[in-house]
Amino acid sequence: MQSIQCRHCGLDFVRPSRQSGPIDRVLAGLHLLPYRCQLCGHRFWVMGWGKDASMSQDEKREYQRLDVSFPIFFKGEHESGEGTVTALSIRGCSLETTARIRHGTTVSLILHLPGLRVPIEVDAAIVKAALGNRLGLEFVDLDAGEKQRLRDHIETLIVTGPDELRKMYLNR
């Protein structure tokens, strides 16, 4: 079976996307199913004869989360702190922190990714989920150069084998 490739960047790190409106419903009737590239974010449709359009709980996420562990610093209008990123995607991250940040708060971030000498700066991220010491953040303002650096790092995470990945994140 041939892998599905992004129509925009040509890479095959794509996953099914949710149907989101009347156009998707019409296209589904024509056996065209939506997909989203996990690196460039492009959304496109692929002929899906005989494919099951139902999605598992993990597939309902637009972007796959990659398990990671690295330090993060954040600053908002009234709060700042540090924590550990536990999951990363091209559009956001999950982190653990002792700071209490409310849902809907906007913060700037400094991501200290393994293998990068200069951290990635996210100008604005919105807290989409806050439960105990865990936060879910969506990146909403990321400079084009920083977005490309993040994309390159995620691509490295995808193609790196589990042993090399473990070394990258544990031997800092």
Coordinates of N, CA, C and O in Angstrom, one line a residue, residues 13 64-70 85-88 112-116 150-172:
F13 N 4.2 12.5 6.5 CA 3.8 12.5 7.8 C 2.4 13.2 7.9 O 2.3 14.4 8.3
Q64 N -0.6 15.0 15.6 CA -0.1 14.0 16.4 C 0.8 14.6 17.4 O 1.7 15.5 17.1
R65 N 0.7 14.2 18.7 CA 1.6 14.6 19.7 C 2.8 13.6 19.8 O 2.6 12.4 19.8
L66 N 4.0 14.2 19.9 CA 5.2 13.4 20.0 C 5.7 13.5 21.5 O 5.8 14.6 22.1
D67 N 5.9 12.3 22.1 CA 6.4 12.3 23.5 C 7.8 12.8 23.6 O 8.7 12.4 22.9
V68 N 8.0 13.8 24.4 CA 9.3 14.5 24.6 C 9.5 14.8 26.1 O 8.6 14.6 26.9
S69 N 10.6 15.3 26.4 CA 10.9 15.9 27.8 C 12.0 16.9 27.7 O 13.2 16.5 27.4
F70 N 11.7 18.1 27.8 CA 12.7 19.2 27.8 C 12.1 20.4 28.5 O 10.9 20.6 28.6
V85 N 8.1 20.2 29.0 CA 7.3 19.8 27.9 C 7.2 18.3 27.9 O 8.3 17.7 27.9
T86 N 6.0 17.8 27.8 CA 5.8 16.3 27.8 C 5.3 15.8 26.5 O 5.5 14.6 26.2
A87 N 4.8 16.7 25.7 CA 4.3 16.3 24.3 C 4.4 17.5 23.4 O 4.1 18.7 23.9
L88 N 4.7 17.3 22.2 CA 5.0 18.4 21.2 C 4.4 18.1 19.9 O 4.4 17.0 19.4
H112 N 13.5 25.0 25.1 CA 14.9 24.5 25.0 C 15.0 23.1 24.5 O 15.1 22.2 25.2
L113 N 14.9 23.0 23.2 CA 14.8 21.7 22.5 C 16.2 21.1 22.5 O 17.2 21.8 22.2
P114 N 16.3 19.8 22.7 CA 17.6 19.1 22.7 C 18.2 19.2 21.3 O 17.5 19.1 20.3
G115 N 19.5 19.4 21.2 CA 20.2 19.5 19.9 C 20.2 20.9 19.3 O 20.9 21.1 18.3
L116 N 19.5 21.8 19.9 CA 19.4 23.2 19.4 C 20.2 24.1 20.3 O 19.9 24.1 21.5
L150 N 11.1 24.7 14.4 CA 10.3 23.8 15.1 C 9.9 22.6 14.1 O 10.0 21.5 14.5
R151 N 9.6 23.0 12.9 CA 9.2 21.9 11.9 C 10.4 21.0 11.7 O 10.3 19.8 11.7
D152 N 11.6 21.6 11.5 CA 12.8 20.8 11.3 C 13.1 19.8 12.5 O 13.4 18.7 12.3
H153 N 12.9 20.3 13.7 CA 13.1 19.5 14.9 C 12.1 18.4 14.9 O 12.4 17.2 15.2
I154 N 10.8 18.7 14.7 CA 9.8 17.6 14.7 C 10.1 16.6 13.6 O 9.9 15.4 13.8
E155 N 10.5 17.0 12.4 CA 10.9 16.1 11.4 C 12.0 15.2 11.8 O 12.0 14.0 11.6
T156 N 13.0 15.7 12.6 CA 14.1 14.9 13.1 C 13.5 13.9 14.1 O 13.9 12.8 14.1
L157 N 12.6 14.3 14.9 CA 11.9 13.4 15.9 C 11.2 12.2 15.2 O 11.3 11.1 15.6
I158 N 10.6 12.5 14.0 CA 9.9 11.5 13.3 C 10.8 10.5 12.7 O 10.5 9.3 12.7
V159 N 11.9 10.9 12.1 CA 12.8 10.0 11.4 C 13.8 9.4 12.3 O 14.5 8.4 11.9
T160 N 14.0 9.9 13.5 CA 15.0 9.3 14.4 C 14.4 8.0 15.1 O 13.3 8.0 15.5
G161 N 15.2 7.0 15.1 CA 14.8 5.8 15.8 C 14.7 6.0 17.3 O 15.2 6.9 17.9
P162 N 13.9 5.1 18.0 CA 13.7 5.3 19.4 C 14.9 5.3 20.2 O 15.0 6.1 21.2
D163 N 16.0 4.5 19.9 CA 17.2 4.5 20.7 C 17.9 5.9 20.6 O 18.4 6.4 21.6
E164 N 18.0 6.4 19.4 CA 18.7 7.6 19.2 C 17.9 8.8 19.8 O 18.5 9.7 20.3
L165 N 16.6 8.7 19.7 CA 15.7 9.7 20.2 C 15.9 9.8 21.8 O 16.0 10.8 22.4
R166 N 15.9 8.6 22.4 CA 16.1 8.5 23.8 C 17.4 9.2 24.2 O 17.5 9.9 25.2
K167 N 18.5 8.9 23.5 CA 19.8 9.5 23.8 C 19.7 11.0 23.6 O 20.3 11.8 24.4
M168 N 19.0 11.5 22.6 CA 18.9 12.9 22.3 C 18.3 13.7 23.5 O 18.7 14.7 23.9
Y169 N 17.2 13.0 24.1 CA 16.5 13.7 25.2 C 17.0 13.4 26.6 O 16.8 14.2 27.5
L170 N 17.8 12.3 26.7 CA 18.3 12.0 28.1 C 19.7 12.5 28.3 O 20.1 12.7 29.4
N171 N 20.5 12.6 27.2 CA 21.9 12.9 27.4 C 22.1 14.4 27.0 O 22.8 14.7 26.0
R172 N 21.6 15.3 27.7 CA 21.6 16.7 27.4 C 22.9 17.3 28.0 O 23.3 17.2 29.0

